[in-house]
Amino acid sequence: MISDIHEFFTPAEWSTIKNYADKQDTPCQIIVSDVVERNFLQLRKGMPYAKIYYAVKANPADEIIQLLSRLGACFDVASIYELRQLLRLGVTPDRMSCGNTIKKTDHIKEFYEAGIRLFVSDSEADLRNIAKAAPGSRIFIRMMTEGVLTADWPLSRKFGCQADMIYDLAVLAKKLGLEPYGISFHVGSQQRDIPAWHTAIQKVKYLFDQLAGDGITLRAVNMGGGFPAHYLEKANSTETYCAEITKYLHEDFVDGLPEIFIEPGRSLVGDSGILVTEVVLISRKSRTSLERWVYTDAGLFNGMMETLNESIKYPLYIPKRGVAEKVILAGPTCDSADTMYENFQYELPLNLSIGDRLYWLTTGAYTASYCSVAFNGFPPMPVHVIRLDEEEKK
Ligand SMILES: *Cc1c(COP(=O)(O)O)cnc(C)c1O
């Protein structure tokens, strides 16, 4: 299974990217910032009414933050470390929210002192900590969602709470002097079932009505991430996601939309990344074995974490052609968990050799940011952010 590079980049674009890549050691990540920009503009066009908070964890490269900041994005920040990075890059606190429901009181205080006034919570203890360390702040209460089976990287059971608890927390927030501002949810990352948003929006509307009846007027819905990048398993286009979700919103909020927030990570940066790797070793486990093991210099600990349980199936491009047979793809470290694809059928040419380069496509999200510091001594991979028109001029 070798993908056609021209489904991802034009011949001219690929030639620019490959020229750049040829000068780099492997493994490395190349981010084509033009693609990030295009994806951002496309999402903004599809949901012009929504405030876009980029989920920094998907790819925190400075250049990506700066680009999105210039385009007018806001940022969903999960820790004081991301906060400090964004402040260093000149992002103002009115464009940040603290979206992590799991946080220390000291850290809430640092967010508050930096000027952040928008927090997400899903538990009484956290809400009380926010009331103490960030008095008067606006609160999104996070709702638990379904969609675990249709998301390629589900999130939901760890986060959010059920409707009865949301109700209680909204009432408590008000009592504690906070401003219950809205309800947030995340239907699961790379959510391929668009109706998952409908189910969530319906529940949110029900809670809006219930709380309004008791004197609490919520203002906003935060629909989280879940929008797609282009992997081997097909997903609908971003336009289709936007059109369908917009329709759901108007169906449920017939009297006009509340403020809408979205927090895309994967869909903005996923398609922009190319992970450039090299074959370290090719072997068979017995004289008659039909499968080759192909070990590459990138694995789960340095970029390919989302191949855990073979969840995300990245498109793979190699220039070599020829008769292809099944391989098992594994990383370079001394841990058998560092095996990317054993069940899924990647077939690579029999003439593949040690030293050949493999280009993993759609690897801009949750790759570089997931690298271990130095498992087995392997360093995190370098990230190169390039702009195609500028590279072409060189
Ligand atoms: C990770 C995360 C996101 C981004 O999700 P994607 O599926 O990558 O778009 C958005 N919001 C929150 C709260 C998250 O934790």
Short mmCIF file of C-alpha atoms and ligand atoms in Angstrom, two decimals:
data_model
loop_
_atom_site.label_atom_id
_atom_site.label_comp_id
_atom_site.label_asym_id
_atom_site.label_seq_id
_atom_site.Cartn_x
_atom_site.Cartn_y
_atom_site.Cartn_z
CA MET A 1 0.00 0.00 0.00
CA ILE A 2 1.95 2.95 -1.30
CA SER A 3 0.03 6.20 -1.59
CA ASP A 4 0.11 8.39 -4.67
CA ILE A 5 2.04 11.47 -3.64
CA HIS A 6 0.10 13.58 -6.12
CA GLU A 7 -3.10 13.07 -4.19
CA PHE A 8 -1.37 15.11 -1.50
CA PHE A 9 0.93 17.56 -3.28
CA THR A 10 1.26 18.82 -6.86
CA PRO A 11 4.43 17.72 -8.70
CA ALA A 12 5.94 21.20 -8.21
CA GLU A 13 5.12 21.23 -4.49
CA TRP A 14 6.50 17.76 -3.97
CA SER A 15 9.69 18.60 -5.81
CA THR A 16 10.22 21.60 -3.51
CA ILE A 17 9.48 19.53 -0.41
CA LYS A 18 11.72 16.67 -1.50
CA ASN A 19 14.60 19.00 -2.36
CA TYR A 20 14.36 20.40 1.12
CA ALA A 21 14.05 16.96 2.70
CA ASP A 22 17.06 15.62 0.81
CA LYS A 23 19.26 18.08 2.69
CA GLN A 24 18.07 16.85 6.12
CA ASP A 25 19.09 13.92 8.25
CA THR A 26 16.35 11.48 9.21
CA PRO A 27 14.13 11.18 11.05
CA CYS A 28 12.70 14.67 10.76
CA GLN A 29 9.39 16.35 10.33
CA ILE A 30 8.72 18.87 7.61
CA ILE A 31 5.72 21.13 8.09
CA VAL A 32 4.39 22.88 5.00
CA SER A 33 2.93 25.99 6.54
CA ASP A 34 0.97 26.84 3.38
CA VAL A 35 -1.20 23.80 4.18
CA VAL A 36 -1.86 24.97 7.74
CA GLU A 37 -2.94 28.34 6.39
CA ARG A 38 -5.18 26.77 3.77
CA ASN A 39 -6.84 24.51 6.34
CA PHE A 40 -7.42 27.39 8.72
CA LEU A 41 -9.00 29.58 6.03
CA GLN A 42 -11.15 26.68 4.87
CA LEU A 43 -12.50 26.05 8.35
CA ARG A 44 -13.13 29.75 8.91
CA LYS A 45 -15.01 29.90 5.62
CA GLY A 46 -17.06 26.82 6.54
CA MET A 47 -17.98 28.14 9.99
CA PRO A 48 -17.68 31.92 9.77
CA TYR A 49 -19.69 32.31 12.98
CA ALA A 50 -17.26 30.27 15.10
CA LYS A 51 -14.31 31.42 17.18
CA ILE A 52 -11.39 29.15 16.36
CA TYR A 53 -9.18 28.11 19.27
CA TYR A 54 -6.24 26.09 17.94
CA ALA A 55 -5.47 23.12 20.23
CA VAL A 56 -1.77 23.81 20.74
CA LYS A 57 -0.92 20.23 21.72
CA ALA A 58 -1.46 18.99 18.16
CA ASN A 59 1.72 20.75 17.06
CA PRO A 60 3.26 23.46 19.20
CA ALA A 61 5.98 24.60 16.75
CA ASP A 62 6.60 28.32 17.25
CA GLU A 63 6.14 29.02 13.54
CA ILE A 64 2.69 27.39 13.54
CA ILE A 65 1.58 29.42 16.57
CA GLN A 66 2.88 32.60 14.93
CA LEU A 67 1.17 31.84 11.63
CA LEU A 68 -2.19 31.08 13.23
CA SER A 69 -1.88 34.09 15.49
CA ARG A 70 -1.32 36.29 12.45
CA LEU A 71 -4.41 34.77 10.81
CA GLY A 72 -6.50 35.75 13.84
CA ALA A 73 -6.82 32.40 15.63
CA CYS A 74 -7.27 32.01 19.36
CA PHE A 75 -5.60 29.19 21.29
CA ASP A 76 -6.70 26.34 23.52
CA VAL A 77 -3.90 25.99 26.02
CA ALA A 78 -3.55 22.93 28.24
CA SER A 79 -0.70 23.74 30.61
CA ILE A 80 1.33 26.60 32.05
CA TYR A 81 4.16 25.47 29.79
CA GLU A 82 2.11 26.06 26.65
CA LEU A 83 0.92 29.29 28.25
CA ARG A 84 4.49 30.51 28.77
CA GLN A 85 5.40 29.62 25.19
CA LEU A 86 2.45 31.57 23.78
CA LEU A 87 3.15 34.58 25.97
CA ARG A 88 6.76 34.50 24.76
CA LEU A 89 5.44 34.53 21.19
CA GLY A 90 3.32 37.60 21.93
CA VAL A 91 -0.12 35.96 22.00
CA THR A 92 -2.33 38.03 24.31
CA PRO A 93 -4.32 36.35 27.11
CA ASP A 94 -7.68 37.44 25.70
CA ARG A 95 -6.97 34.99 22.85
CA MET A 96 -6.35 31.98 25.09
CA SER A 97 -8.52 29.58 27.02
CA CYS A 98 -7.44 26.94 29.48
CA GLY A 99 -9.10 23.82 28.14
CA ASN A 100 -7.59 21.19 30.40
CA THR A 101 -9.97 19.89 33.05
CA ILE A 102 -7.06 18.45 35.05
CA LYS A 103 -4.89 21.10 36.66
CA LYS A 104 -3.15 22.12 39.86
CA THR A 105 -4.34 25.14 41.81
CA ASP A 106 -0.90 26.76 41.45
CA HIS A 107 -1.18 26.44 37.73
CA ILE A 108 -4.69 27.90 37.65
CA LYS A 109 -3.22 30.84 39.55
CA GLU A 110 -0.51 31.32 36.94
CA PHE A 111 -3.13 31.30 34.18
CA TYR A 112 -5.16 33.86 36.10
CA GLU A 113 -2.19 36.11 36.79
CA ALA A 114 -1.30 35.98 33.09
CA GLY A 115 -4.79 37.29 32.34
CA ILE A 116 -6.65 34.15 31.25
CA ARG A 117 -10.31 34.32 32.23
CA LEU A 118 -11.75 31.34 30.37
CA PHE A 119 -11.49 27.86 31.89
CA VAL A 120 -13.02 24.46 31.25
CA SER A 121 -14.03 22.20 34.11
CA ASP A 122 -15.81 18.91 34.63
CA SER A 123 -15.66 18.34 38.38
CA GLU A 124 -16.57 19.97 41.65
CA ALA A 125 -13.04 19.91 43.05
CA ASP A 126 -11.58 21.62 39.99
CA LEU A 127 -14.38 24.19 39.98
CA ARG A 128 -13.66 25.06 43.59
CA ASN A 129 -9.97 25.43 42.78
CA ILE A 130 -10.81 27.77 39.91
CA ALA A 131 -13.08 29.84 42.16
CA LYS A 132 -10.19 30.17 44.60
CA ALA A 133 -7.33 30.83 42.16
CA ALA A 134 -9.16 32.52 39.26
CA PRO A 135 -12.14 34.31 40.84
CA GLY A 136 -14.90 35.55 38.57
CA SER A 137 -13.68 33.62 35.51
CA ARG A 138 -15.90 32.31 32.75
CA ILE A 139 -16.48 28.59 32.86
CA PHE A 140 -17.24 26.04 30.21
CA ILE A 141 -18.49 22.81 31.71
CA ARG A 142 -17.38 19.81 29.72
CA MET A 143 -19.95 17.25 28.73
CA MET A 144 -19.12 13.61 28.21
CA THR A 145 -19.91 12.40 24.71
CA GLU A 146 -20.33 9.14 22.91
CA GLY A 147 -18.70 8.45 19.56
CA VAL A 148 -15.88 6.42 21.07
CA LEU A 149 -16.32 3.68 18.48
CA THR A 150 -16.28 5.96 15.45
CA ALA A 151 -13.36 8.20 16.44
CA ASP A 152 -9.94 6.92 15.46
CA TRP A 153 -8.41 8.50 18.56
CA PRO A 154 -11.22 8.67 21.17
CA LEU A 155 -10.90 11.00 24.16
CA SER A 156 -14.17 11.01 25.84
CA ARG A 157 -14.28 8.73 28.84
CA LYS A 158 -11.44 10.54 30.55
CA PHE A 159 -13.10 13.95 30.16
CA GLY A 160 -16.45 15.51 30.75
CA CYS A 161 -19.38 14.59 32.93
CA GLN A 162 -22.98 13.55 32.51
CA ALA A 163 -25.94 15.91 32.19
CA ASP A 164 -26.98 15.82 35.86
CA MET A 165 -23.47 16.74 36.96
CA ILE A 166 -23.26 19.55 34.38
CA TYR A 167 -26.40 20.97 35.85
CA ASP A 168 -25.03 20.81 39.39
CA LEU A 169 -21.69 22.32 38.36
CA ALA A 170 -23.33 25.24 36.55
CA VAL A 171 -25.36 26.03 39.65
CA LEU A 172 -22.29 25.67 41.86
CA ALA A 173 -20.17 27.86 39.56
CA LYS A 174 -22.65 30.68 39.97
CA LYS A 175 -22.74 30.21 43.72
CA LEU A 176 -18.93 30.38 43.84
CA GLY A 177 -18.91 33.72 42.02
CA LEU A 178 -17.80 32.29 38.69
CA GLU A 179 -19.64 32.88 35.43
CA PRO A 180 -21.14 29.67 34.00
CA TYR A 181 -20.50 30.59 30.38
CA GLY A 182 -21.23 27.54 28.31
CA ILE A 183 -20.92 23.84 27.66
CA SER A 184 -18.02 22.23 25.88
CA PHE A 185 -17.55 18.80 24.41
CA HIS A 186 -15.18 16.85 22.22
CA VAL A 187 -16.65 14.04 20.14
CA GLY A 188 -13.29 12.26 19.80
CA SER A 189 -10.31 13.03 17.61
CA GLN A 190 -10.50 12.11 13.92
CA GLN A 191 -14.22 11.57 14.41
CA ARG A 192 -15.42 10.04 11.16
CA ASP A 193 -19.10 9.95 12.11
CA ILE A 194 -20.42 13.49 11.63
CA PRO A 195 -23.77 12.81 13.41
CA ALA A 196 -21.73 12.46 16.63
CA TRP A 197 -21.91 16.28 16.75
CA HIS A 198 -25.69 16.17 16.38
CA THR A 199 -26.14 13.96 19.40
CA ALA A 200 -23.89 16.26 21.42
CA ILE A 201 -25.56 19.49 20.26
CA GLN A 202 -29.00 18.14 21.13
CA LYS A 203 -27.87 17.34 24.65
CA VAL A 204 -26.30 20.77 25.01
CA LYS A 205 -29.51 22.46 23.91
CA TYR A 206 -31.48 20.46 26.43
CA LEU A 207 -29.12 21.63 29.18
CA PHE A 208 -29.28 25.25 28.00
CA ASP A 209 -33.07 25.14 28.34
CA GLN A 210 -33.06 23.40 31.67
CA LEU A 211 -30.58 25.84 33.19
CA ALA A 212 -32.36 28.87 31.70
CA GLY A 213 -35.49 27.70 33.50
CA ASP A 214 -33.52 28.02 36.72
CA GLY A 215 -32.11 31.45 36.00
CA ILE A 216 -28.75 30.49 34.51
CA THR A 217 -28.31 31.78 30.97
CA LEU A 218 -25.46 30.07 29.18
CA ARG A 219 -23.92 31.97 26.28
CA ALA A 220 -21.67 29.63 24.39
CA VAL A 221 -21.11 26.15 23.03
CA ASN A 222 -17.58 24.90 22.62
CA MET A 223 -17.62 22.06 20.09
CA GLY A 224 -14.00 21.05 20.60
CA GLY A 225 -12.00 19.28 17.90
CA GLY A 226 -12.56 16.03 16.04
CA PHE A 227 -12.41 17.46 12.52
CA PRO A 228 -10.50 15.26 10.10
CA ALA A 229 -7.08 15.05 8.54
CA HIS A 230 -6.51 12.87 5.49
CA TYR A 231 -5.32 9.40 6.49
CA LEU A 232 -5.78 6.08 4.73
CA GLU A 233 -9.22 5.59 6.25
CA LYS A 234 -11.45 7.98 4.38
CA ALA A 235 -13.18 10.86 6.09
CA ASN A 236 -15.56 13.42 4.62
CA SER A 237 -14.21 16.78 3.52
CA THR A 238 -13.99 19.69 5.94
CA GLU A 239 -16.68 21.45 3.88
CA THR A 240 -19.06 18.57 4.52
CA TYR A 241 -18.31 18.61 8.25
CA CYS A 242 -18.93 22.35 8.41
CA ALA A 243 -22.15 22.21 6.40
CA GLU A 244 -23.61 19.33 8.42
CA ILE A 245 -22.64 20.70 11.82
CA THR A 246 -23.99 24.14 10.90
CA LYS A 247 -27.27 22.50 9.95
CA TYR A 248 -27.44 20.67 13.29
CA LEU A 249 -26.81 23.91 15.18
CA HIS A 250 -29.64 25.74 13.40
CA GLU A 251 -31.98 22.78 13.84
CA ASP A 252 -31.52 22.81 17.58
CA PHE A 253 -30.98 26.50 18.32
CA VAL A 254 -33.94 27.74 16.30
CA ASP A 255 -34.02 31.14 18.00
CA GLY A 256 -30.47 31.96 16.95
CA LEU A 257 -27.07 30.55 17.68
CA PRO A 258 -25.21 31.10 20.92
CA GLU A 259 -21.51 31.97 20.65
CA ILE A 260 -19.80 29.01 19.03
CA PHE A 261 -16.22 27.99 19.75
CA ILE A 262 -14.30 25.23 18.02
CA GLU A 263 -10.90 23.84 19.01
CA PRO A 264 -9.36 22.17 15.98
CA GLY A 265 -5.94 20.60 16.29
CA ARG A 266 -5.54 17.68 13.93
CA SER A 267 -7.55 19.16 11.05
CA LEU A 268 -5.41 22.31 10.92
CA VAL A 269 -1.96 20.76 11.06
CA GLY A 270 -2.27 17.04 10.25
CA ASP A 271 -2.11 17.37 6.45
CA SER A 272 0.84 19.77 6.61
CA GLY A 273 3.37 17.26 7.91
CA ILE A 274 5.79 14.88 6.24
CA LEU A 275 7.77 12.54 8.46
CA VAL A 276 10.94 11.67 6.65
CA THR A 277 12.41 8.36 7.79
CA GLU A 278 15.01 5.88 6.62
CA VAL A 279 15.08 2.09 6.55
CA VAL A 280 17.55 0.88 9.18
CA LEU A 281 17.16 -2.85 8.69
CA ILE A 282 15.12 -5.40 6.74
CA SER A 283 14.88 -8.97 7.98
CA ARG A 284 12.84 -12.18 7.99
CA LYS A 285 12.24 -14.26 11.09
CA SER A 286 12.66 -17.66 9.45
CA ARG A 287 13.93 -19.13 6.18
CA THR A 288 10.39 -19.51 4.87
CA SER A 289 8.77 -16.47 6.41
CA LEU A 290 6.53 -14.61 3.98
CA GLU A 291 6.71 -11.33 5.84
CA ARG A 292 9.63 -8.95 6.01
CA TRP A 293 10.24 -6.82 9.06
CA VAL A 294 11.18 -3.30 8.05
CA TYR A 295 12.73 -1.29 10.85
CA THR A 296 12.85 2.47 10.37
CA ASP A 297 14.54 5.26 12.29
CA ALA A 298 11.19 6.65 13.47
CA GLY A 299 8.85 4.70 15.71
CA LEU A 300 6.34 5.15 18.49
CA PHE A 301 8.74 6.99 20.75
CA ASN A 302 9.92 9.51 18.20
CA GLY A 303 6.92 10.61 16.22
CA MET A 304 4.57 7.71 15.52
CA MET A 305 2.78 7.44 18.86
CA GLU A 306 -0.64 7.45 17.22
CA THR A 307 0.11 4.13 15.56
CA LEU A 308 -0.51 2.69 19.04
CA ASN A 309 -3.06 -0.11 18.47
CA GLU A 310 -2.69 0.84 14.80
CA SER A 311 -5.21 3.62 15.46
CA ILE A 312 -4.06 6.09 12.85
CA LYS A 313 -3.03 4.73 9.46
CA TYR A 314 -0.73 7.21 7.84
CA PRO A 315 -0.41 7.34 4.08
CA LEU A 316 3.05 6.16 3.11
CA TYR A 317 4.96 7.25 0.04
CA ILE A 318 8.16 5.76 -1.32
CA PRO A 319 9.60 6.48 -4.74
CA LYS A 320 10.57 2.84 -5.48
CA ARG A 321 8.21 0.71 -7.56
CA GLY A 322 8.07 -3.03 -8.18
CA VAL A 323 6.49 -6.24 -6.93
CA ALA A 324 5.31 -5.54 -3.40
CA GLU A 325 4.74 -7.86 -0.46
CA LYS A 326 3.48 -7.53 3.08
CA VAL A 327 5.80 -6.00 5.65
CA ILE A 328 5.68 -5.38 9.36
CA LEU A 329 6.83 -1.86 10.17
CA ALA A 330 8.67 -1.21 13.40
CA GLY A 331 10.73 1.52 15.04
CA PRO A 332 14.37 1.54 16.09
CA THR A 333 14.16 1.17 19.89
CA CYS A 334 14.55 -1.89 22.14
CA ASP A 335 10.88 -2.08 23.07
CA SER A 336 8.49 -4.36 21.27
CA ALA A 337 5.71 -1.81 21.77
CA ASP A 338 7.71 0.16 19.23
CA THR A 339 5.99 -1.64 16.35
CA MET A 340 3.80 0.53 14.19
CA TYR A 341 1.93 -1.81 11.89
CA GLU A 342 1.77 -5.56 12.21
CA ASN A 343 -1.83 -6.37 11.30
CA PHE A 344 -2.51 -3.61 8.84
CA GLN A 345 -1.33 -4.50 5.35
CA TYR A 346 1.38 -2.21 4.15
CA GLU A 347 2.93 -3.84 1.11
CA LEU A 348 6.33 -2.56 0.05
CA PRO A 349 8.44 -3.47 -2.98
CA LEU A 350 10.80 -6.41 -2.69
CA ASN A 351 13.62 -4.20 -3.94
CA LEU A 352 13.34 -1.92 -0.91
CA SER A 353 16.78 -1.60 0.67
CA ILE A 354 18.46 -0.39 3.82
CA GLY A 355 19.00 3.36 3.58
CA ASP A 356 15.90 4.00 1.43
CA ARG A 357 13.72 6.83 2.60
CA LEU A 358 10.07 6.44 3.56
CA TYR A 359 7.83 9.51 3.60
CA TRP A 360 4.92 9.30 6.02
CA LEU A 361 2.26 11.78 4.97
CA THR A 362 -0.37 13.60 7.04
CA THR A 363 1.97 13.50 10.02
CA GLY A 364 1.68 17.13 11.14
CA ALA A 365 -0.49 16.43 14.20
CA TYR A 366 0.38 14.55 17.39
CA THR A 367 3.75 13.41 16.11
CA ALA A 368 6.58 15.80 17.02
CA SER A 369 4.71 16.80 20.19
CA TYR A 370 4.51 13.16 21.28
CA CYS A 371 8.24 12.37 20.98
CA SER A 372 9.99 11.00 24.07
CA VAL A 373 12.95 13.02 25.33
CA ALA A 374 15.50 10.27 24.77
CA PHE A 375 14.13 6.76 25.05
CA ASN A 376 17.12 4.50 24.30
CA GLY A 377 18.95 7.76 23.70
CA PHE A 378 17.03 8.58 20.53
CA PRO A 379 16.37 12.34 20.51
CA PRO A 380 13.02 13.92 19.63
CA MET A 381 12.86 14.58 15.92
CA PRO A 382 13.70 18.00 14.55
CA VAL A 383 10.83 19.97 13.02
CA HIS A 384 11.39 22.14 9.95
CA VAL A 385 8.59 24.55 9.07
CA ILE A 386 8.80 25.65 5.45
CA ARG A 387 6.83 27.88 3.14
CA LEU A 388 6.63 26.61 -0.42
CA ASP A 389 6.85 29.95 -2.24
CA GLU A 390 9.89 30.96 -0.20
CA GLU A 391 11.62 27.62 -0.79
CA GLU A 392 10.98 27.91 -4.52
CA LYS A 393 12.78 31.25 -4.64
CA LYS A 394 15.94 29.75 -3.16
C1 LIG B 1 -6.92 17.65 21.91
C2 LIG B 1 -8.03 18.60 22.08
C3 LIG B 1 -8.55 19.27 20.97
C4 LIG B 1 -8.10 19.00 19.55
O1 LIG B 1 -8.70 17.90 19.01
P1 LIG B 1 -8.48 17.46 17.49
O2 LIG B 1 -9.30 16.24 17.34
O3 LIG B 1 -7.03 17.28 17.29
O4 LIG B 1 -8.98 18.58 16.64
C5 LIG B 1 -9.55 20.19 21.19
N1 LIG B 1 -10.02 20.45 22.43
C6 LIG B 1 -9.54 19.82 23.51
C7 LIG B 1 -10.09 20.15 24.85
C8 LIG B 1 -8.55 18.87 23.37
O5 LIG B 1 -8.09 18.24 24.45
#
